[in-house]
């Protein structure tokens, strides 16, 4: 029986608010919502796992509450670039995050940590730093909802995509693993209008974009152009 080629699923744009104007965060998020954004990527950094500190559970709580007061229906993905991921996972679930992504490099017992996050009743993701092999997460993929392949060294927005052949090989192999275990493939770091289409071709599902949006003169137009490439 002739089966039509598998229709490529639409990609999801996940703006990182790391580089947003936090003195005007409600307006910044409203702009994303008006542009059709449904998924917000929260970069949580503890100054230990990465050489930077961003925001914690209390600021996150205020952000989520303001979106609820505005009846903006958003999905909050907390990317924990922290030591002690299970401790922080609990705190970010308490304030309303929907998906918690922990770094494979941040725990000696990844399977136990993944099970713990799942026990909190939210979606769970595992993240890999650029030099960490896929093999480090292969045996937990059946349990996770998302695999995050870092395409910059974590800690800062505005960096350049690590544009080397092994990064593309990693993403391609990650796609095959995500097909096998039915989890989403997310990339994060240095994603721009210039490379997002190519990443979609490689099979990425969720695209974290920070500075490309927040450094733009016309954020809504930039979001429209990015979505055109992946949706
Ligand atoms: C880096 C963060 C990324 C980053 C994305 O550690 O995990 O989410 O903020 O920002 P851009 O898109 O500017 O690289
Ligand atoms: Zn991130």
Tab-separated table of C-alpha atoms and ligand atoms in Angstrom:
chain	number	residue	atom	x	y	z
A	1	UNK	CA	0.000	0.000	0.000
A	2	UNK	CA	1.403	3.394	-0.965
A	3	UNK	CA	1.892	5.487	2.132
A	4	UNK	CA	2.497	9.186	1.695
A	5	UNK	CA	5.899	10.303	3.014
A	6	UNK	CA	5.732	11.093	6.726
A	7	UNK	CA	4.623	14.737	6.934
A	8	UNK	CA	7.294	16.701	8.757
A	9	UNK	CA	5.813	17.935	12.018
A	10	UNK	CA	5.714	21.692	12.564
A	11	UNK	CA	8.607	23.034	14.622
A	12	UNK	CA	8.048	24.919	17.871
A	13	UNK	CA	9.711	28.252	18.593
A	14	UNK	CA	10.758	28.498	22.270
A	15	UNK	CA	11.995	32.034	22.975
A	16	UNK	CA	14.517	32.224	25.809
A	17	UNK	CA	13.762	35.294	27.940
A	18	UNK	CA	17.346	35.309	29.244
A	19	UNK	CA	18.112	38.417	27.183
A	20	UNK	CA	14.689	40.041	27.628
A	21	UNK	CA	14.313	43.404	29.330
A	22	UNK	CA	13.415	42.247	32.846
A	23	UNK	CA	12.514	45.771	33.911
A	24	UNK	CA	9.648	45.451	31.457
A	25	UNK	CA	9.084	41.702	31.398
A	26	UNK	CA	5.286	41.825	31.147
A	27	UNK	CA	5.459	43.877	27.957
A	28	UNK	CA	8.227	41.635	26.594
A	29	UNK	CA	6.148	38.505	27.146
A	30	UNK	CA	2.997	40.187	25.815
A	31	UNK	CA	4.872	40.854	22.601
A	32	UNK	CA	5.768	37.152	22.345
A	33	UNK	CA	2.158	36.150	23.001
A	34	UNK	CA	0.856	38.575	20.359
A	35	UNK	CA	3.321	37.029	17.910
A	36	UNK	CA	1.773	33.613	18.590
A	37	UNK	CA	4.431	32.198	20.955
A	38	UNK	CA	3.142	29.378	23.167
A	39	UNK	CA	6.394	28.020	24.664
A	40	UNK	CA	8.754	30.010	26.898
A	41	UNK	CA	12.288	28.771	27.669
A	42	UNK	CA	13.566	29.773	31.119
A	43	UNK	CA	17.351	29.673	31.509
A	44	UNK	CA	18.097	28.949	35.153
A	45	UNK	CA	21.760	29.362	36.045
A	46	UNK	CA	23.254	28.907	39.544
A	47	UNK	CA	26.786	30.314	39.111
A	48	UNK	CA	28.210	26.842	39.859
A	49	UNK	CA	27.245	24.544	36.992
A	50	UNK	CA	27.782	27.511	34.662
A	51	UNK	CA	29.727	30.773	35.234
A	52	UNK	CA	26.611	32.936	35.370
A	53	UNK	CA	23.576	33.508	37.581
A	54	UNK	CA	20.135	34.332	36.204
A	55	UNK	CA	16.850	34.091	38.103
A	56	UNK	CA	15.331	31.704	40.633
A	57	UNK	CA	11.943	30.316	41.716
A	58	UNK	CA	10.595	33.590	43.135
A	59	UNK	CA	11.099	35.589	39.923
A	60	UNK	CA	9.810	32.623	37.931
A	61	UNK	CA	6.706	32.511	40.136
A	62	UNK	CA	6.058	36.197	39.483
A	63	UNK	CA	6.492	35.706	35.731
A	64	UNK	CA	4.146	32.719	35.579
A	65	UNK	CA	1.574	34.475	37.773
A	66	UNK	CA	1.553	37.576	35.584
A	67	UNK	CA	0.964	35.422	32.501
A	68	UNK	CA	-1.918	33.660	34.283
A	69	UNK	CA	-3.438	37.016	35.335
A	70	UNK	CA	-3.342	38.000	31.663
A	71	UNK	CA	-4.867	34.643	30.668
A	72	UNK	CA	-1.908	33.935	28.398
A	73	UNK	CA	-1.805	30.191	27.864
A	74	UNK	CA	1.937	29.480	27.893
A	75	UNK	CA	4.138	26.405	28.373
A	76	UNK	CA	7.129	27.001	30.637
A	77	UNK	CA	10.258	24.945	30.029
A	78	UNK	CA	12.868	25.386	32.773
A	79	UNK	CA	16.391	24.622	31.557
A	80	UNK	CA	18.261	23.912	34.798
A	81	UNK	CA	21.911	24.794	34.338
A	82	UNK	CA	22.419	24.050	38.019
A	83	UNK	CA	24.102	21.626	40.351
A	84	UNK	CA	21.680	19.580	42.473
A	85	UNK	CA	19.056	19.369	39.723
A	86	UNK	CA	16.475	17.433	41.756
A	87	UNK	CA	16.473	20.083	44.496
A	88	UNK	CA	15.878	22.858	41.953
A	89	UNK	CA	13.450	20.804	39.889
A	90	UNK	CA	11.089	20.642	42.863
A	91	UNK	CA	11.229	24.398	43.346
A	92	UNK	CA	10.495	25.221	39.731
A	93	UNK	CA	7.655	22.725	39.587
A	94	UNK	CA	6.183	24.330	42.718
A	95	UNK	CA	5.999	27.712	40.956
A	96	UNK	CA	4.337	26.280	37.864
A	97	UNK	CA	6.894	25.132	35.278
A	98	UNK	CA	5.576	22.484	32.887
A	99	UNK	CA	8.814	20.844	31.778
A	100	UNK	CA	12.064	20.541	33.692
A	101	UNK	CA	15.260	19.847	31.775
A	102	UNK	CA	18.269	18.672	33.771
A	103	UNK	CA	21.841	18.358	32.552
A	104	UNK	CA	23.305	14.858	32.334
A	105	UNK	CA	26.575	16.370	33.577
A	106	UNK	CA	24.947	17.719	36.768
A	107	UNK	CA	24.232	14.410	38.489
A	108	UNK	CA	25.934	11.057	39.087
A	109	UNK	CA	22.545	9.313	38.990
A	110	UNK	CA	20.683	10.559	35.931
A	111	UNK	CA	18.111	7.769	35.826
A	112	UNK	CA	17.168	8.372	39.454
A	113	UNK	CA	16.993	12.138	38.838
A	114	UNK	CA	14.773	11.672	35.770
A	115	UNK	CA	12.462	9.373	37.755
A	116	UNK	CA	12.287	11.971	40.529
A	117	UNK	CA	11.366	14.807	38.171
A	118	UNK	CA	8.684	12.613	36.582
A	119	UNK	CA	7.325	11.868	40.068
A	120	UNK	CA	6.672	15.596	40.429
A	121	UNK	CA	4.060	15.274	37.692
A	122	UNK	CA	5.726	17.346	34.971
A	123	UNK	CA	7.461	16.616	31.694
A	124	UNK	CA	11.164	15.891	31.936
A	125	UNK	CA	14.040	16.644	29.582
A	126	UNK	CA	17.731	15.789	29.610
A	127	UNK	CA	20.337	18.212	28.281
A	128	UNK	CA	23.826	17.611	26.908
A	129	UNK	CA	26.664	20.118	26.794
A	130	UNK	CA	28.320	20.351	23.380
A	131	UNK	CA	31.153	17.925	24.180
A	132	UNK	CA	29.012	15.355	25.996
A	133	UNK	CA	28.211	12.303	23.867
A	134	UNK	CA	24.678	11.099	23.202
A	135	UNK	CA	25.677	7.770	24.783
A	136	UNK	CA	25.498	9.496	28.188
A	137	UNK	CA	21.712	9.752	27.940
A	138	UNK	CA	20.856	6.889	25.597
A	139	UNK	CA	19.629	4.588	28.386
A	140	UNK	CA	17.253	7.151	29.917
A	141	UNK	CA	15.670	8.353	26.666
A	142	UNK	CA	12.776	5.865	26.980
A	143	UNK	CA	11.801	7.787	30.139
A	144	UNK	CA	12.084	11.380	28.938
A	145	UNK	CA	9.872	13.755	26.976
A	146	UNK	CA	12.672	15.866	25.491
A	147	UNK	CA	16.354	15.737	24.594
A	148	UNK	CA	18.137	19.093	24.622
A	149	UNK	CA	21.295	19.304	22.521
A	150	UNK	CA	23.241	22.414	23.520
A	151	UNK	CA	24.715	24.169	20.500
A	152	UNK	CA	26.708	26.651	22.595
A	153	UNK	CA	28.572	26.191	25.854
A	154	UNK	CA	25.901	27.004	28.446
A	155	UNK	CA	26.008	30.172	30.520
A	156	UNK	CA	25.302	33.091	28.214
A	157	UNK	CA	22.983	34.277	25.490
A	158	UNK	CA	24.283	35.850	22.304
A	159	UNK	CA	26.980	33.251	21.590
A	160	UNK	CA	27.692	31.744	18.165
A	161	UNK	CA	26.329	28.350	17.170
A	162	UNK	CA	29.119	25.737	17.432
A	163	UNK	CA	29.357	25.280	13.695
A	164	UNK	CA	31.491	22.132	13.349
A	165	UNK	CA	30.732	18.875	11.507
A	166	UNK	CA	30.424	16.846	14.715
A	167	UNK	CA	27.607	19.129	15.942
A	168	UNK	CA	25.545	18.306	12.851
A	169	UNK	CA	26.404	14.626	13.233
A	170	UNK	CA	25.260	14.810	16.875
A	171	UNK	CA	21.945	16.441	15.940
A	172	UNK	CA	21.359	13.920	13.148
A	173	UNK	CA	22.028	10.987	15.485
A	174	UNK	CA	19.919	12.622	18.194
A	175	UNK	CA	17.013	12.762	15.745
A	176	UNK	CA	17.232	9.008	15.176
A	177	UNK	CA	17.248	8.358	18.941
A	178	UNK	CA	14.296	10.703	19.467
A	179	UNK	CA	12.371	8.895	16.722
A	180	UNK	CA	13.126	5.563	18.396
A	181	UNK	CA	12.075	6.682	21.885
A	182	UNK	CA	9.400	9.203	20.821
A	183	UNK	CA	10.865	12.214	22.574
A	184	UNK	CA	11.167	15.775	21.294
A	185	UNK	CA	14.531	17.095	20.060
A	186	UNK	CA	15.365	20.625	21.232
A	187	UNK	CA	18.405	22.729	20.282
A	188	UNK	CA	19.551	25.685	22.293
A	189	UNK	CA	22.191	28.318	21.657
A	190	UNK	CA	23.129	30.439	18.668
A	191	UNK	CA	19.952	29.616	16.754
A	192	UNK	CA	19.349	32.396	14.219
A	193	UNK	CA	17.262	33.128	11.166
A	194	UNK	CA	20.326	32.102	9.151
A	195	UNK	CA	20.533	28.545	10.513
A	196	UNK	CA	17.070	27.625	11.851
A	197	UNK	CA	15.856	26.285	8.498
A	198	UNK	CA	18.840	23.959	8.224
A	199	UNK	CA	18.227	22.756	11.791
A	200	UNK	CA	14.606	22.038	10.893
A	201	UNK	CA	15.846	19.966	7.975
A	202	UNK	CA	17.965	17.952	10.426
A	203	UNK	CA	14.765	17.108	12.314
A	204	UNK	CA	14.823	19.450	15.294
A	205	UNK	CA	11.402	19.844	16.936
A	206	UNK	CA	11.870	22.708	19.439
A	207	UNK	CA	14.078	25.744	18.738
A	208	UNK	CA	15.318	27.880	21.606
A	209	UNK	CA	16.015	31.398	20.361
A	210	UNK	CA	17.150	34.206	22.633
A	211	UNK	CA	19.209	37.105	21.358
A	212	UNK	CA	18.078	36.728	17.743
A	213	UNK	CA	14.641	37.830	18.977
A	214	UNK	CA	15.455	40.161	21.875
A	215	UNK	CA	18.234	42.027	20.061
A	216	UNK	CA	15.905	42.679	17.125
A	217	UNK	CA	14.514	46.098	16.220
A	218	UNK	CA	11.222	44.440	15.271
A	219	UNK	CA	10.795	41.399	17.530
A	220	UNK	CA	7.411	40.420	16.130
A	221	UNK	CA	8.668	40.476	12.564
A	222	UNK	CA	11.683	38.393	13.571
A	223	UNK	CA	9.409	35.862	15.266
A	224	UNK	CA	7.257	35.742	12.133
A	225	UNK	CA	10.294	35.066	9.952
A	226	UNK	CA	11.637	32.403	12.341
A	227	UNK	CA	8.267	30.661	12.449
A	228	UNK	CA	8.038	30.740	8.671
A	229	UNK	CA	11.230	28.663	8.577
A	230	UNK	CA	10.028	25.995	11.027
A	231	UNK	CA	6.243	25.936	11.015
B	1	LIG	C1	22.626	29.398	27.152
B	1	LIG	C2	21.138	29.193	27.224
B	1	LIG	C3	20.449	29.458	25.923
B	1	LIG	C4	20.666	30.867	25.438
B	1	LIG	C5	20.003	31.064	24.114
B	1	LIG	O1	23.234	28.836	28.283
B	1	LIG	O2	20.838	27.870	27.586
B	1	LIG	O3	19.047	29.216	26.077
B	1	LIG	O4	20.141	31.764	26.355
B	1	LIG	O5	20.298	32.368	23.729
B	1	LIG	P1	20.846	32.666	22.255
B	1	LIG	O6	19.717	32.271	21.342
B	1	LIG	O7	21.124	34.138	22.265
B	1	LIG	O8	22.069	31.822	22.056
B	2	LIG	ZN1	18.627	27.287	27.536
